[in-house]
XYZ file of C-alpha atoms in Angstrom:
228
model
C 24.649 7.203 -1.049
C 21.173 7.640 -2.459
C 20.088 5.236 -5.198
C 16.828 7.081 -5.964
C 16.364 8.126 -9.600
C 15.505 11.696 -10.720
C 11.781 10.946 -10.813
C 11.731 10.509 -7.034
C 11.272 13.402 -4.639
C 10.585 13.839 -0.941
C 7.711 16.226 -0.372
C 9.078 19.237 1.533
C 6.446 19.282 4.296
C 5.657 16.458 6.709
C 1.916 15.940 6.998
C -0.166 15.871 10.178
C -1.824 12.518 10.850
C -5.257 13.240 12.365
C -6.011 11.173 15.451
C -2.400 10.042 15.825
C -0.721 13.269 16.953
C 2.295 12.845 14.709
C 3.619 13.906 11.308
C 4.701 11.792 8.374
C 7.081 12.012 5.424
C 5.682 11.288 1.954
C 7.772 10.331 -1.085
C 6.710 10.726 -4.698
C 7.636 9.026 -7.955
C 6.639 10.688 -11.232
C 7.016 8.852 -14.569
C 9.781 10.035 -16.939
C 7.440 11.873 -19.315
C 5.431 13.645 -16.628
C 6.970 17.107 -17.064
C 6.255 17.328 -20.790
C 3.290 15.050 -21.482
C 0.338 16.993 -20.079
C -1.287 13.593 -19.439
C -3.016 12.391 -16.285
C -1.770 9.226 -14.604
C -3.084 6.426 -12.379
C -1.724 6.381 -8.838
C -0.406 3.591 -6.614
C -0.185 4.282 -2.886
C 2.544 2.229 -1.221
C 3.525 1.723 2.419
C 7.027 1.673 3.935
C 8.114 4.592 1.747
C 11.685 4.373 3.049
C 12.076 0.997 1.288
C 10.639 1.784 -2.144
C 13.230 3.887 -3.968
C 16.462 4.301 -2.026
C 19.044 2.011 -0.436
C 20.137 4.885 1.817
C 16.821 4.835 3.694
C 15.697 1.222 3.221
C 15.540 -1.426 5.914
C 16.923 -4.347 3.877
C 17.555 -3.036 0.349
C 15.213 -0.964 -1.781
C 12.337 -2.339 -3.865
C 13.612 -0.564 -7.027
C 10.131 0.781 -7.736
C 11.586 3.753 -9.627
C 13.975 1.663 -11.764
C 11.211 -0.815 -12.598
C 8.642 1.810 -13.537
C 11.135 3.846 -15.575
C 11.849 0.682 -17.577
C 8.140 -0.093 -18.031
C 7.471 3.489 -19.130
C 10.301 3.273 -21.654
C 8.785 0.117 -23.165
C 5.371 1.758 -23.255
C 3.916 -0.856 -20.894
C 2.935 1.177 -17.834
C 3.152 4.753 -16.581
C 1.921 5.698 -13.144
C 2.541 7.915 -10.163
C 3.632 6.239 -6.936
C 3.046 7.833 -3.551
C 5.160 6.280 -0.792
C 4.074 6.839 2.795
C 6.945 6.352 5.231
C 6.396 3.885 8.046
C 6.319 5.016 11.664
C 9.417 2.947 12.563
C 8.713 1.792 16.150
C 5.003 2.394 15.508
C 4.910 0.320 12.316
C 3.283 -2.723 13.945
C 0.323 -0.690 15.203
C -0.007 1.806 12.336
C -0.224 -0.923 9.721
C -2.721 -3.030 11.689
C -6.434 -2.326 11.961
C -6.839 -4.759 14.881
C -5.483 -4.352 18.409
C -3.687 -7.189 20.166
C -2.122 -7.876 23.538
C 1.218 -8.493 21.901
C 1.469 -5.370 19.714
C -0.896 -2.919 21.384
C -3.644 -0.563 20.311
C -4.325 -0.650 16.565
C -3.820 2.549 14.583
C -4.553 1.191 11.102
C -7.907 2.963 10.754
C -6.342 6.348 11.526
C -3.375 5.582 9.264
C -5.606 4.664 6.324
C -7.864 7.670 6.956
C -4.692 9.776 6.754
C -3.928 8.349 3.299
C -7.527 8.650 2.076
C -8.468 12.022 3.585
C -5.153 13.912 3.739
C -2.569 12.485 1.338
C -4.779 11.533 -1.615
C -6.646 14.889 -1.819
C -3.300 16.719 -1.673
C -1.819 14.539 -4.443
C -4.938 14.884 -6.632
C -4.901 18.667 -6.174
C -1.220 19.224 -6.954
C -0.412 16.556 -9.557
C -2.020 15.342 -12.788
C -3.682 12.225 -11.461
C -6.584 10.088 -12.585
C -8.331 10.345 -9.199
C -11.132 7.810 -9.599
C -11.112 4.384 -7.950
C -10.544 2.649 -11.301
C -7.102 4.277 -11.465
C -6.148 4.081 -7.781
C -4.349 1.164 -6.137
C -2.672 0.332 -2.835
C 0.246 -2.000 -2.228
C 2.677 -3.182 0.422
C 4.502 -6.099 1.995
C 4.273 -7.850 5.356
C 2.381 -5.412 7.610
C 1.953 -3.305 4.455
C 0.330 -6.305 2.778
C -2.046 -6.693 5.715
C -3.145 -3.037 5.698
C -3.491 -3.094 1.888
C -5.908 -6.019 2.167
C -7.830 -4.097 4.823
C -7.899 -1.018 2.578
C -9.340 -2.722 -0.522
C -12.281 -3.958 1.583
C -12.752 -0.939 3.841
C -12.480 1.777 1.152
C -14.211 0.326 -1.936
C -14.963 3.812 -3.291
C -11.272 4.783 -3.211
C -9.225 1.730 -4.286
C -9.892 -0.847 -7.005
C -6.563 -2.689 -6.885
C -4.429 -4.085 -4.071
C -0.968 -5.633 -4.048
C -0.879 -7.882 -0.971
C 2.732 -9.103 -0.662
C 3.794 -11.450 2.159
C 0.789 -10.379 4.240
C 1.315 -10.665 8.001
C -2.129 -12.093 8.725
C -0.721 -13.759 11.859
C -0.637 -10.372 13.578
C -4.373 -9.842 13.051
C -6.511 -12.920 13.619
C -9.793 -10.931 13.207
C -8.881 -10.152 9.585
C -10.590 -13.358 8.407
C -13.929 -12.445 10.001
C -13.557 -8.919 8.602
C -13.020 -10.135 5.024
C -15.916 -12.568 5.365
C -18.290 -9.908 6.743
C -17.173 -7.099 4.417
C -16.072 -8.596 1.086
C -14.204 -6.514 -1.456
C -16.075 -5.149 -4.457
C -16.435 -7.852 -7.089
C -14.464 -5.759 -9.601
C -11.583 -5.142 -7.176
C -8.364 -6.771 -8.343
C -6.348 -8.406 -5.557
C -2.847 -9.742 -6.182
C -1.485 -11.916 -3.353
C 2.174 -12.965 -3.370
C 3.966 -15.135 -0.823
C 7.435 -16.684 -0.755
C 7.410 -20.435 -0.132
C 10.252 -20.132 2.414
C 8.487 -17.521 4.550
C 8.282 -18.610 8.137
C 5.823 -20.368 10.370
C 2.180 -19.827 9.405
C 2.753 -17.255 6.660
C 2.005 -19.504 3.652
C -0.940 -21.409 5.202
C -2.417 -18.111 6.420
C -2.260 -16.631 2.923
C -3.734 -19.771 1.372
C -6.550 -19.684 3.934
C -7.230 -16.050 3.044
C -7.228 -16.698 -0.703
C -9.731 -19.526 -0.210
C -11.892 -17.260 1.940
C -11.872 -14.497 -0.684
C -13.087 -17.032 -3.269
C -15.747 -18.226 -0.816
C -17.115 -14.667 -0.535
C -17.941 -14.909 -4.240
C -15.030 -12.857 -5.506
C -14.440 -13.675 -9.206
C -11.351 -15.828 -9.696
C -10.414 -13.600 -12.637
C -9.894 -10.716 -10.172
C -7.833 -12.669 -7.632
C -4.272 -13.872 -8.100
C -2.612 -15.936 -5.366
C 0.985 -16.864 -6.062
C 3.373 -18.781 -3.788
């Protein structure tokens, strides 16, 4: 049975992904007061849409994004729109990676992110009461979603000002370190890195290496949070 709350909907049309020759489901969370407030809201774009709101579609239990944000809205702490982009299932490892590898194949992360930036975001901004500027636009995900979110905050500085980088799978994309060094994020970009201490193999050292590198690029420590 579905565990998604009333604020969650599945957009009725699957969207074409330019350059990838496939379509994709998009899920939407609207805050409880959206229908009556007349206000505009910041937007968070999140990967692995199947996992965000609903146990019925999730891989290993939902994130409870809708329950959490409903509670925050009720306390008056935070109200925002969340756009969940479903993963490509067997294509997840290439869609959420901007760097090709022998092990996983040809990267599709650039096309995937262009899909979010050039197709999904304009549609959301046109049809919903968003605050469309970069100051009110964030991107967030875990594992491969954490990796592509880190890529996005550096590659699209005019679009995103905040990134949630959870359990980033840097091990799948060795060139990511050179990329971050060569193309640092905007100094005002806020990057939140989160890693579980029990995560396997090189996950924690990789994240610590990345956090140190971000600091080395001159990123203000006030705009970087690294939590293990």
